[in-house]
mmCIF file with all atom_site columns, C-alpha atoms in Angstrom:
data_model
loop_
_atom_site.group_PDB
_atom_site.id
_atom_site.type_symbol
_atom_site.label_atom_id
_atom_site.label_alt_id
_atom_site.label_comp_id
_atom_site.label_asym_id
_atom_site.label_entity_id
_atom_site.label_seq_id
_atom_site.pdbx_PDB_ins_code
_atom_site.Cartn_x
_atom_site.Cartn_y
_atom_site.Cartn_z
_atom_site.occupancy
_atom_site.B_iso_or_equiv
_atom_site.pdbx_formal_charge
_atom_site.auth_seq_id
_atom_site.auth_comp_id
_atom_site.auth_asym_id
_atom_site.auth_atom_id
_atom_site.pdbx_PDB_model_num
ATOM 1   C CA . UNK D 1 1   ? 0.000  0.000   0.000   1.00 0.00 ? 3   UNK D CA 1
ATOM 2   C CA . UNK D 1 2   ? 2.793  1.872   0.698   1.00 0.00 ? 4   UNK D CA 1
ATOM 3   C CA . UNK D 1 3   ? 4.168  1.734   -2.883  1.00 0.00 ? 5   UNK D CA 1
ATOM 4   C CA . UNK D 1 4   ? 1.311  2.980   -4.111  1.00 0.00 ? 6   UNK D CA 1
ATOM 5   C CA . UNK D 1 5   ? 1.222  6.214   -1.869  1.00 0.00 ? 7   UNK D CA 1
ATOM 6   C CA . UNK D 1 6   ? 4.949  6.866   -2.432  1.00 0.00 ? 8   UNK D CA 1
ATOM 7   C CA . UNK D 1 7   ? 4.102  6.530   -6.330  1.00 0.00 ? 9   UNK D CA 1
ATOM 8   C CA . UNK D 1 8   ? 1.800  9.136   -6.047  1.00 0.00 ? 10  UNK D CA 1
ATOM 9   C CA . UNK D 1 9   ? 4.104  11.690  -4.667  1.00 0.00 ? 11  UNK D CA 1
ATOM 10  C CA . UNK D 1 10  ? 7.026  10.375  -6.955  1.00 0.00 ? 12  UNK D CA 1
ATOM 11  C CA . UNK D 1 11  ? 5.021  11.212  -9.869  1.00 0.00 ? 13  UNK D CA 1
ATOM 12  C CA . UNK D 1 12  ? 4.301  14.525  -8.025  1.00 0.00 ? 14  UNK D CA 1
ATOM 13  C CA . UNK D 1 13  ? 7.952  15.216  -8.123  1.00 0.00 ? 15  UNK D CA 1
ATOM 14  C CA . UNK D 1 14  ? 8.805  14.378  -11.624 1.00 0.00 ? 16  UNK D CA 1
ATOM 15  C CA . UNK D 1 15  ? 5.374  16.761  -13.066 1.00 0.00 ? 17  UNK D CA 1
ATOM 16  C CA . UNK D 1 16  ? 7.009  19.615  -11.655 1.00 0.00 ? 18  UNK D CA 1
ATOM 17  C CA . UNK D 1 17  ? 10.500 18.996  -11.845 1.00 0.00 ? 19  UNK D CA 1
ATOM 18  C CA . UNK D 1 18  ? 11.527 18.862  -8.432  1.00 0.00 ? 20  UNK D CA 1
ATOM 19  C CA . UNK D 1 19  ? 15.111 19.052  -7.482  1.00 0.00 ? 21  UNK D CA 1
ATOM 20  C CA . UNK D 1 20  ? 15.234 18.668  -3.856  1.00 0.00 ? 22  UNK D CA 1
ATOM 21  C CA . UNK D 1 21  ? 15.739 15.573  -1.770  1.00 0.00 ? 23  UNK D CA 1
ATOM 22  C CA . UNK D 1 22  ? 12.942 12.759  -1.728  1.00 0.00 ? 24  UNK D CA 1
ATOM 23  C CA . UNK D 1 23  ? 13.067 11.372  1.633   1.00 0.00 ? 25  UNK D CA 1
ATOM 24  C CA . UNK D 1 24  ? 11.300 8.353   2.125   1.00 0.00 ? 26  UNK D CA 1
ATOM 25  C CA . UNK D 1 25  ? 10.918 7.262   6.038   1.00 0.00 ? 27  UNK D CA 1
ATOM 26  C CA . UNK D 1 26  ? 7.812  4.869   5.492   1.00 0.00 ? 28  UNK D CA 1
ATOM 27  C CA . UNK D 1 27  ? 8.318  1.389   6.013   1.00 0.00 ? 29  UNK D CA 1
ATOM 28  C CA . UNK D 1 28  ? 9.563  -0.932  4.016   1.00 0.00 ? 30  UNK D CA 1
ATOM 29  C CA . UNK D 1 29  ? 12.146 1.983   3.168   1.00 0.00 ? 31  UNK D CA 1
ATOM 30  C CA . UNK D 1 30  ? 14.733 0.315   0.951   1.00 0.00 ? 32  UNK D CA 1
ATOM 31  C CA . UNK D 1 31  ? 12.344 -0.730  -1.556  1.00 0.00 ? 33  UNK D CA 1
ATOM 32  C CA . UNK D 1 32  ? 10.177 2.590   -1.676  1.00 0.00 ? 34  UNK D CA 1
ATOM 33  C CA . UNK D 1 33  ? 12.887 4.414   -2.682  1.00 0.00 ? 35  UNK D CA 1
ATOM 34  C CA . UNK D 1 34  ? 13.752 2.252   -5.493  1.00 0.00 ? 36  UNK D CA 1
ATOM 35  C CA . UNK D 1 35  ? 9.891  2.606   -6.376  1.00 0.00 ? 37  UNK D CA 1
ATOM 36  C CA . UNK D 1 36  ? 10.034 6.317   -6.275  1.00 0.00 ? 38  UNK D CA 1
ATOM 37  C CA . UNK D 1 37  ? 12.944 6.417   -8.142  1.00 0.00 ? 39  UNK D CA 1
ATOM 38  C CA . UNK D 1 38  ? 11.467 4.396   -10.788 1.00 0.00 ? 40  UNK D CA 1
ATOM 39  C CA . UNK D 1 39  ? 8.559  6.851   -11.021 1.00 0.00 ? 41  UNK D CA 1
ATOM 40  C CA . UNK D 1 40  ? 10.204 10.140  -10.525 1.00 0.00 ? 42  UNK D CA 1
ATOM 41  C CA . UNK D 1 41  ? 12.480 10.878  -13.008 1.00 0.00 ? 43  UNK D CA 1
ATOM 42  C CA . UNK D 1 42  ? 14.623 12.007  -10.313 1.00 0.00 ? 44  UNK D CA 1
ATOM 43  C CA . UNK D 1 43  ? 18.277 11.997  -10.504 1.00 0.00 ? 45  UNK D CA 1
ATOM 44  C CA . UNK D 1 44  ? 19.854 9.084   -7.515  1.00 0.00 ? 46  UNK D CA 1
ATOM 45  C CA . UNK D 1 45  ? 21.124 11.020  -5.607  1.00 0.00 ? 47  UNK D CA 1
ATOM 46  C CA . UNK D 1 46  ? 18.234 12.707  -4.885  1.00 0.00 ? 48  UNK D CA 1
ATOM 47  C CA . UNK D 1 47  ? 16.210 9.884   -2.837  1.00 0.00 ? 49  UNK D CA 1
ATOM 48  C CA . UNK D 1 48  ? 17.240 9.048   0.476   1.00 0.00 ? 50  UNK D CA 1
ATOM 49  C CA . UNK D 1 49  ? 15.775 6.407   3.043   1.00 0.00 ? 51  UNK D CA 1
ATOM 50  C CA . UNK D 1 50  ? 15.624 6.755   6.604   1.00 0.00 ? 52  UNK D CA 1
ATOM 51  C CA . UNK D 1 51  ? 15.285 3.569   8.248   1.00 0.00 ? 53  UNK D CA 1
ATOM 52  C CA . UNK D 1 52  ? 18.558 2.543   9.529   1.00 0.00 ? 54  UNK D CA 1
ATOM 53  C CA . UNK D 1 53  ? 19.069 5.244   12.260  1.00 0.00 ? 55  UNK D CA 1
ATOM 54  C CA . UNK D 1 54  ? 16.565 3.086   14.743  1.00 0.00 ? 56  UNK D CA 1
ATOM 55  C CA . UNK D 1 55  ? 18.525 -0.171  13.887  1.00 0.00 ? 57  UNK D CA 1
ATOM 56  C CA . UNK D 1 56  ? 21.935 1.626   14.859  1.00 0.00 ? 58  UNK D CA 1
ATOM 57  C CA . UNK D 1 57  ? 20.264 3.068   17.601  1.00 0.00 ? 59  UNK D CA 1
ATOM 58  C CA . UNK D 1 58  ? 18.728 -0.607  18.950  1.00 0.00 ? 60  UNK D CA 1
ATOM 59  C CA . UNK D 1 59  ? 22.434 -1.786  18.419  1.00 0.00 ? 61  UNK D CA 1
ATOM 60  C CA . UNK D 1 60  ? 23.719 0.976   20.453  1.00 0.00 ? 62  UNK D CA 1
ATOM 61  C CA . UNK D 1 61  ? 21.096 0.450   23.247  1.00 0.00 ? 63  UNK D CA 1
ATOM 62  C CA . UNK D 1 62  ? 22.324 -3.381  23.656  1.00 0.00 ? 64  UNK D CA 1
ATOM 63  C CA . UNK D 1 63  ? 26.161 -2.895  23.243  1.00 0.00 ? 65  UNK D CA 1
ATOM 64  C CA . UNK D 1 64  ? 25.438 -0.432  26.582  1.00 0.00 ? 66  UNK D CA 1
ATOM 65  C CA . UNK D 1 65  ? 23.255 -2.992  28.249  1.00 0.00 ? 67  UNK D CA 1
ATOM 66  C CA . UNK D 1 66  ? 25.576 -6.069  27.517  1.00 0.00 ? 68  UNK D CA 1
ATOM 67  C CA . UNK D 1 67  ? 29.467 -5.944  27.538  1.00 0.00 ? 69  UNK D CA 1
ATOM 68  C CA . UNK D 1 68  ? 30.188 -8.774  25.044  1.00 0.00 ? 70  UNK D CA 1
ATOM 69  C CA . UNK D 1 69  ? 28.799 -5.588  22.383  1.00 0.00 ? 71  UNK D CA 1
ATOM 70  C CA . UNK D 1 70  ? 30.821 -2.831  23.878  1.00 0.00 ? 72  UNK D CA 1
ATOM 71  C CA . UNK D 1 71  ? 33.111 -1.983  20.818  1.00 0.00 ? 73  UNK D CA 1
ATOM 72  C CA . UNK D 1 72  ? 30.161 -1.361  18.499  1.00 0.00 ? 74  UNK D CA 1
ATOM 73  C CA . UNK D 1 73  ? 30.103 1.751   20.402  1.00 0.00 ? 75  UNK D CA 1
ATOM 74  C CA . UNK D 1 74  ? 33.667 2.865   19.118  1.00 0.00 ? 76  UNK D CA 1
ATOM 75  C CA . UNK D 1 75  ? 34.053 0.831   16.288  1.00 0.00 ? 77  UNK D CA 1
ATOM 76  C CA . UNK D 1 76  ? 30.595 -1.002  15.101  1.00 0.00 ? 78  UNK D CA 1
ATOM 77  C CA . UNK D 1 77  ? 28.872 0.275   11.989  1.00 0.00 ? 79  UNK D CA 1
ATOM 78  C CA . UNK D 1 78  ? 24.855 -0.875  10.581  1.00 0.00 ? 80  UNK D CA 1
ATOM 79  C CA . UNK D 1 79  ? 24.289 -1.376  7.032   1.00 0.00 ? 81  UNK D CA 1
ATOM 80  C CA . UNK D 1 80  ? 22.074 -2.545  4.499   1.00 0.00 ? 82  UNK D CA 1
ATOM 81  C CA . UNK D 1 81  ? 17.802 -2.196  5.479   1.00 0.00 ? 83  UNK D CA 1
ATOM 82  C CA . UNK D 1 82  ? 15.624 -1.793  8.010   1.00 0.00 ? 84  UNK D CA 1
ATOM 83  C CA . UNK D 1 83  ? 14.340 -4.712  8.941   1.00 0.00 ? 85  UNK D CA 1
ATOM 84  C CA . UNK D 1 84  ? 15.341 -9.054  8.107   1.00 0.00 ? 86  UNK D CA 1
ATOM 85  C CA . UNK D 1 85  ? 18.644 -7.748  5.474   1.00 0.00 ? 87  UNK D CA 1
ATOM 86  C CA . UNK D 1 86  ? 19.834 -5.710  8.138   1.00 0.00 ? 88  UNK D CA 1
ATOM 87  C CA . UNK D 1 87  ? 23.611 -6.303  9.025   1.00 0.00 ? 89  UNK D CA 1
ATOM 88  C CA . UNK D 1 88  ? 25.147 -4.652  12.671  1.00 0.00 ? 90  UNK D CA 1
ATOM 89  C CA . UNK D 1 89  ? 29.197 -4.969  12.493  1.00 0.00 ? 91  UNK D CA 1
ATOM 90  C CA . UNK D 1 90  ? 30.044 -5.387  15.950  1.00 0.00 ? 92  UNK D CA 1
ATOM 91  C CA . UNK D 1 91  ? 33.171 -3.658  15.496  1.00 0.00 ? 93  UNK D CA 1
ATOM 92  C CA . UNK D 1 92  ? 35.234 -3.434  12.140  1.00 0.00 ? 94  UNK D CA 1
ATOM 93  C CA . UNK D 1 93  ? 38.984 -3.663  13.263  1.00 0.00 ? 95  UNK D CA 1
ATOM 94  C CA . UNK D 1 94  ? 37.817 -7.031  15.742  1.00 0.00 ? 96  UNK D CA 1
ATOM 95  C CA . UNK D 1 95  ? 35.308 -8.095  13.516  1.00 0.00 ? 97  UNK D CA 1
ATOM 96  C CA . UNK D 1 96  ? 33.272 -10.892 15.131  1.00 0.00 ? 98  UNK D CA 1
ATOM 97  C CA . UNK D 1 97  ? 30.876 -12.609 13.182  1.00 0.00 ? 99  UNK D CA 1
ATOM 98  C CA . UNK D 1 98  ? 28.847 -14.676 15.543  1.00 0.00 ? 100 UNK D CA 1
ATOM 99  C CA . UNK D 1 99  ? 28.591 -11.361 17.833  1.00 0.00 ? 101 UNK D CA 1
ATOM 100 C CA . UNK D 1 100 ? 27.875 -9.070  14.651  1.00 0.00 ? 102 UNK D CA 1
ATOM 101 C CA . UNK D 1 101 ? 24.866 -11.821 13.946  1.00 0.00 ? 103 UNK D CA 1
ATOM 102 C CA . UNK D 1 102 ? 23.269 -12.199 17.617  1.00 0.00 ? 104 UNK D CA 1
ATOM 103 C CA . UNK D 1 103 ? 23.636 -8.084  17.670  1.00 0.00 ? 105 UNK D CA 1
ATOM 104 C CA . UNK D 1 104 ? 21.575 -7.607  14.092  1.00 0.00 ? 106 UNK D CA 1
ATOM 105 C CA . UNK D 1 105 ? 19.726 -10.251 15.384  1.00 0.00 ? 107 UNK D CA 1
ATOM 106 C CA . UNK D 1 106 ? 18.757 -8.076  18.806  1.00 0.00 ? 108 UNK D CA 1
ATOM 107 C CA . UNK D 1 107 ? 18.227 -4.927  16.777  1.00 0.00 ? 109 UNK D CA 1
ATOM 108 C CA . UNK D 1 108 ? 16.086 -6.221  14.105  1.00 0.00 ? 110 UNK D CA 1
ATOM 109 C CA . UNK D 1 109 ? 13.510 -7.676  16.669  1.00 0.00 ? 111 UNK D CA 1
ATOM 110 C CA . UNK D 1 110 ? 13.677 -4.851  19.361  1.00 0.00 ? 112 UNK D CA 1
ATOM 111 C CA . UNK D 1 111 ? 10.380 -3.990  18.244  1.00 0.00 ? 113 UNK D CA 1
ATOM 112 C CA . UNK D 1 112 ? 8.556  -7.167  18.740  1.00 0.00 ? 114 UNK D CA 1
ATOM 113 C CA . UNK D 1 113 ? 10.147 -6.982  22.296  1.00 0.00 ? 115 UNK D CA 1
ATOM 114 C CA . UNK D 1 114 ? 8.336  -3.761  23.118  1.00 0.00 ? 116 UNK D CA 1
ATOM 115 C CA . UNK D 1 115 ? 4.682  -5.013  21.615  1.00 0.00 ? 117 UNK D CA 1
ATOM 116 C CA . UNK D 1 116 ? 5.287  -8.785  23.871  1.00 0.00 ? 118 UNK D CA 1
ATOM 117 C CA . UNK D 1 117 ? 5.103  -5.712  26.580  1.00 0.00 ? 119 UNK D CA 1
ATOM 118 C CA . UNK D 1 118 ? 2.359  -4.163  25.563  1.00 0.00 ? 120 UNK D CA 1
ATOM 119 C CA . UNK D 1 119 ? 4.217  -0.578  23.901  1.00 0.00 ? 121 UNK D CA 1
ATOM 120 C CA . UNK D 1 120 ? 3.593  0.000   19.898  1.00 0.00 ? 122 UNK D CA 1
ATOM 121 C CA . UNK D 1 121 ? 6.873  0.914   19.043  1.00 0.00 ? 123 UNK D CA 1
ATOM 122 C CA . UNK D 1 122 ? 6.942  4.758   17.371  1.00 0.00 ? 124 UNK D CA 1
ATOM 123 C CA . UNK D 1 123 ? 8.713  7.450   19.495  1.00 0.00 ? 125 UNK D CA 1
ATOM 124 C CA . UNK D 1 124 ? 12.057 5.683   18.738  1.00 0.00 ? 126 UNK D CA 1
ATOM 125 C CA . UNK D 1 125 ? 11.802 4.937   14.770  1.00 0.00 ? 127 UNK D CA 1
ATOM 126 C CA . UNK D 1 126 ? 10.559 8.784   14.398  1.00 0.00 ? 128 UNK D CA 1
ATOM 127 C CA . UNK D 1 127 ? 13.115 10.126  16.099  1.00 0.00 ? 129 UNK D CA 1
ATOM 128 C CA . UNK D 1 128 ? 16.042 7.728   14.980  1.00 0.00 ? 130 UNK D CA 1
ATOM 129 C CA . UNK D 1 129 ? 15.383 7.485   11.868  1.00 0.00 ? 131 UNK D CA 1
ATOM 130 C CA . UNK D 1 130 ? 13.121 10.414  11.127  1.00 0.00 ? 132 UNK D CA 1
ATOM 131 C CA . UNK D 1 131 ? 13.698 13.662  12.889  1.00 0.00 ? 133 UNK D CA 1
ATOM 132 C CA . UNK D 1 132 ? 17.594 13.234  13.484  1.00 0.00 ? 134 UNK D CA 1
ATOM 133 C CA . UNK D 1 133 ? 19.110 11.239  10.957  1.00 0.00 ? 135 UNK D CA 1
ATOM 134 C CA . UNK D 1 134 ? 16.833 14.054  8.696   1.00 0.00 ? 136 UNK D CA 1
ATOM 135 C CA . UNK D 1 135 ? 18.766 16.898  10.253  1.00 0.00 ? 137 UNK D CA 1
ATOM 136 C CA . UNK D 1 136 ? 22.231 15.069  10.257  1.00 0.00 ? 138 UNK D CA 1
ATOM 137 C CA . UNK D 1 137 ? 21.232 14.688  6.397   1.00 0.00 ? 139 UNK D CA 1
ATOM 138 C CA . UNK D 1 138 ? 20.807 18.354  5.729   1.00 0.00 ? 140 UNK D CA 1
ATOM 139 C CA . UNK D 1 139 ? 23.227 19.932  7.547   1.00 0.00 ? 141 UNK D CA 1
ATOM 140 C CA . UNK D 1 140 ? 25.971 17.297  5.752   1.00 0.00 ? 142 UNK D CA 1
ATOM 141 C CA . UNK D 1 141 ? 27.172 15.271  8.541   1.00 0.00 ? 143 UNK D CA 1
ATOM 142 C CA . UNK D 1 142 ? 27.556 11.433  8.993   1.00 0.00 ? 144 UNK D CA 1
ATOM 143 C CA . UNK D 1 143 ? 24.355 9.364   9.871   1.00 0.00 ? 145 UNK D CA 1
ATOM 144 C CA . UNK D 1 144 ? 23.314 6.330   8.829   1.00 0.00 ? 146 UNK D CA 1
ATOM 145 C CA . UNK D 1 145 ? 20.485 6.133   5.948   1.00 0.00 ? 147 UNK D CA 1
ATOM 146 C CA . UNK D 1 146 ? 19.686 4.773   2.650   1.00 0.00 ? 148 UNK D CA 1
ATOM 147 C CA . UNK D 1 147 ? 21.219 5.788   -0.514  1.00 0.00 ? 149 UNK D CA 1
ATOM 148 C CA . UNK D 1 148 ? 21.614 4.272   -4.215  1.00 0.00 ? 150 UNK D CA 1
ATOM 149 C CA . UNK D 1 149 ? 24.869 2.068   -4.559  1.00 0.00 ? 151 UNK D CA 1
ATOM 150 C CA . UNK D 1 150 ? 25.440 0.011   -7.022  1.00 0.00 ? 152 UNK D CA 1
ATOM 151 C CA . UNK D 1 151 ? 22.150 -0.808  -8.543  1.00 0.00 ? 153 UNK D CA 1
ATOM 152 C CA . UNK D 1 152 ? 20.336 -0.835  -4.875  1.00 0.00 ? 154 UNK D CA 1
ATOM 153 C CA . UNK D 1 153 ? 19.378 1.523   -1.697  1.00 0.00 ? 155 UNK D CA 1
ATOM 154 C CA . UNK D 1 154 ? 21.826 0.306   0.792   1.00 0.00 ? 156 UNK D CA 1
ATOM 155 C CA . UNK D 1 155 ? 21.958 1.561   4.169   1.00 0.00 ? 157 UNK D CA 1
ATOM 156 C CA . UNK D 1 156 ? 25.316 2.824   5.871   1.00 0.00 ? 158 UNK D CA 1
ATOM 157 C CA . UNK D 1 157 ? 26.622 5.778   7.230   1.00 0.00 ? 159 UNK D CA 1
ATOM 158 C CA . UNK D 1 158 ? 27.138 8.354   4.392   1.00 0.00 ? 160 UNK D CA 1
ATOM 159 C CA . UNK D 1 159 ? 27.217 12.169  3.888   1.00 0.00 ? 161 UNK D CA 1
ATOM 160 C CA . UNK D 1 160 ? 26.058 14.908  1.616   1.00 0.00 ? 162 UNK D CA 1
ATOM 161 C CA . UNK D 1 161 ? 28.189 16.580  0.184   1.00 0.00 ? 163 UNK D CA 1
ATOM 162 C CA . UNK D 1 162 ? 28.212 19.489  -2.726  1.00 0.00 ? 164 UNK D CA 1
ATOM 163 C CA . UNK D 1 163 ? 29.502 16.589  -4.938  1.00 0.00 ? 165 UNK D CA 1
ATOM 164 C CA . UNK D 1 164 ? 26.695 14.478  -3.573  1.00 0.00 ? 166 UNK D CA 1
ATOM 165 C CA . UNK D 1 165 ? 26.196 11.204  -1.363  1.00 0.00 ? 167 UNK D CA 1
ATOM 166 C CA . UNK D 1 166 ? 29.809 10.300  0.310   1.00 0.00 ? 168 UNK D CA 1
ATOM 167 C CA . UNK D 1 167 ? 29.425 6.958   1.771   1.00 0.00 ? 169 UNK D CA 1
ATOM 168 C CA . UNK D 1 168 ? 32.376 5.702   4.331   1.00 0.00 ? 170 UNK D CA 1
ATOM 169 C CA . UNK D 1 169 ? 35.092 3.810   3.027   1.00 0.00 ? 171 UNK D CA 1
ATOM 170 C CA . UNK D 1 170 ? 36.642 1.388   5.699   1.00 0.00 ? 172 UNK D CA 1
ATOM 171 C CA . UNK D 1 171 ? 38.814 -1.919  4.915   1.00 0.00 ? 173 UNK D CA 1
ATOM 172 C CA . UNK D 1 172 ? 36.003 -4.586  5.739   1.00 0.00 ? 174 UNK D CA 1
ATOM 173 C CA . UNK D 1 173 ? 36.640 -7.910  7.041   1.00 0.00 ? 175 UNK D CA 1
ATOM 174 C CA . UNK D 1 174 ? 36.242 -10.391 4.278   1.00 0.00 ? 176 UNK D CA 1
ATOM 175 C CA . UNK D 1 175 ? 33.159 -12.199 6.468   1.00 0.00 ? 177 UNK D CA 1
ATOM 176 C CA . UNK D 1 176 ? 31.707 -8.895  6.813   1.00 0.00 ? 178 UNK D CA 1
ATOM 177 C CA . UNK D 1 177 ? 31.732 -8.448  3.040   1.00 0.00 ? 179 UNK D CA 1
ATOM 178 C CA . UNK D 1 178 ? 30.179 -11.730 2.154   1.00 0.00 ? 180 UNK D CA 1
ATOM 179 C CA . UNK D 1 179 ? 26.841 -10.726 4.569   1.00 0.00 ? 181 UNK D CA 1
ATOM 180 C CA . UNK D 1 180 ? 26.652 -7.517  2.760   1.00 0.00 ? 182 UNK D CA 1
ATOM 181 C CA . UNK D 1 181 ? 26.661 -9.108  -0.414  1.00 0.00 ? 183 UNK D CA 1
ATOM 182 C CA . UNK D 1 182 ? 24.044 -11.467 0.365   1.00 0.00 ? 184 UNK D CA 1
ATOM 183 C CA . UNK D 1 183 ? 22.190 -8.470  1.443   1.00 0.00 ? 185 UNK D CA 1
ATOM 184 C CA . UNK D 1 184 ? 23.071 -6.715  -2.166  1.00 0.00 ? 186 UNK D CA 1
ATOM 185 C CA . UNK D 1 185 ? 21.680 -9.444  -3.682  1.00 0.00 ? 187 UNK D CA 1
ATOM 186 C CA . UNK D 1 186 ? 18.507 -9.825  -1.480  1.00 0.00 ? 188 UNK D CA 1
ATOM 187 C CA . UNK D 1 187 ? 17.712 -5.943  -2.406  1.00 0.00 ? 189 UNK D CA 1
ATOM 188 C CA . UNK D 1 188 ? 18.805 -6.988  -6.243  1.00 0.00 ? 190 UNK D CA 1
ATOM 189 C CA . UNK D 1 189 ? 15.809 -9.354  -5.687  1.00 0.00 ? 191 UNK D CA 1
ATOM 190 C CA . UNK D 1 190 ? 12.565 -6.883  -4.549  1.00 0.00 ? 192 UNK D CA 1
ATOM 191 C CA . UNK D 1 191 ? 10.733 -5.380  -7.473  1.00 0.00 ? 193 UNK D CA 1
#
């Protein structure tokens, strides 16, 4: 349904030549934006998705709660969507890949921990993802969103800059590589 709303708006966009950002923050984010880019004419670099900015924040709320996580908060990095293709990098220089999984796997189900105690989940994705990692956007500063990468909207901490989207370049662990890959490929896979 969501498709079908963002459609509206993308089409919007492309009647009267828009040429500011398109920032899509409605769920499921990764594949909206390739649906309003589809429809809008607009250049790639001007449609952004905000979804990853709860899943860092999740991962940050755990590695503070649970020691074994601790050097995500120095050194860990989220990528790829919100949601089941997510991947949380426990830390990049001490890579751990069972750690990096049972993190992603904490941060991607956060939210059906809050509704088993009785909270819809809303404050945290609007402000994580929405109403910060917006701001962080515009005023050009690292956050973590979604932007086009090699065919797909992939989610990692980026920039704007006046040359457009600067994504972070880091030496990743082989293992690390191979889950964002399948993740690549996953996003390859939505129409």
């Amino acid at each position: 349904l969501n498709r079908e709303l963002v459609s509206i708006y993308a089409r919007m966009a492309r009647d009267r030549r828009y040429r500011g950002l398109f920032c899509v923050v409605s769920d499921p984010v990764d594949p909206l934006c390739r649906a309003v880019l589809r429809e809008s004419g607009l250049s790639p670099a001007q449609v952004r998705g905000f979804g990853l900015g709860v899943m860092n924040a999740r991962a940050v709320y755990y590695a503070k709660k649970d020691p074994r996580f601790t050097d995500f908060l120095t050194d860990g990095r989220s990528f790829g969507p919100h949601g089941e293709d997510l991947v949380i990098a426990n830390s990049i220089a001490h890579y751990d890949d069972a750690l990096s999984r049972e993190l992603t796997n904490l941060a991607a189900h956060a939210n059906l921990q809050m509704r088993r105690m009785g909270f819809k989940p809303f404050v945290a994705p609007a402000l994580s993802s929405g109403a910060l990692s917006l701001l962080l956007c515009l005023r050009g500063q690292w956050h973590c969103s979604s932007a086009y990468l090699g065919g797909v909207f992939m989610g990692g901490r980026n920039r704007m800059t006046p040359g457009g989207v600067e994504f972070e370049r880091l030496p990743l662990p082989r293992a690390l590589l191979d889950r964002l890959k399948e993740t690549e490929e996953k996003l390859k896979a939505i129409q």
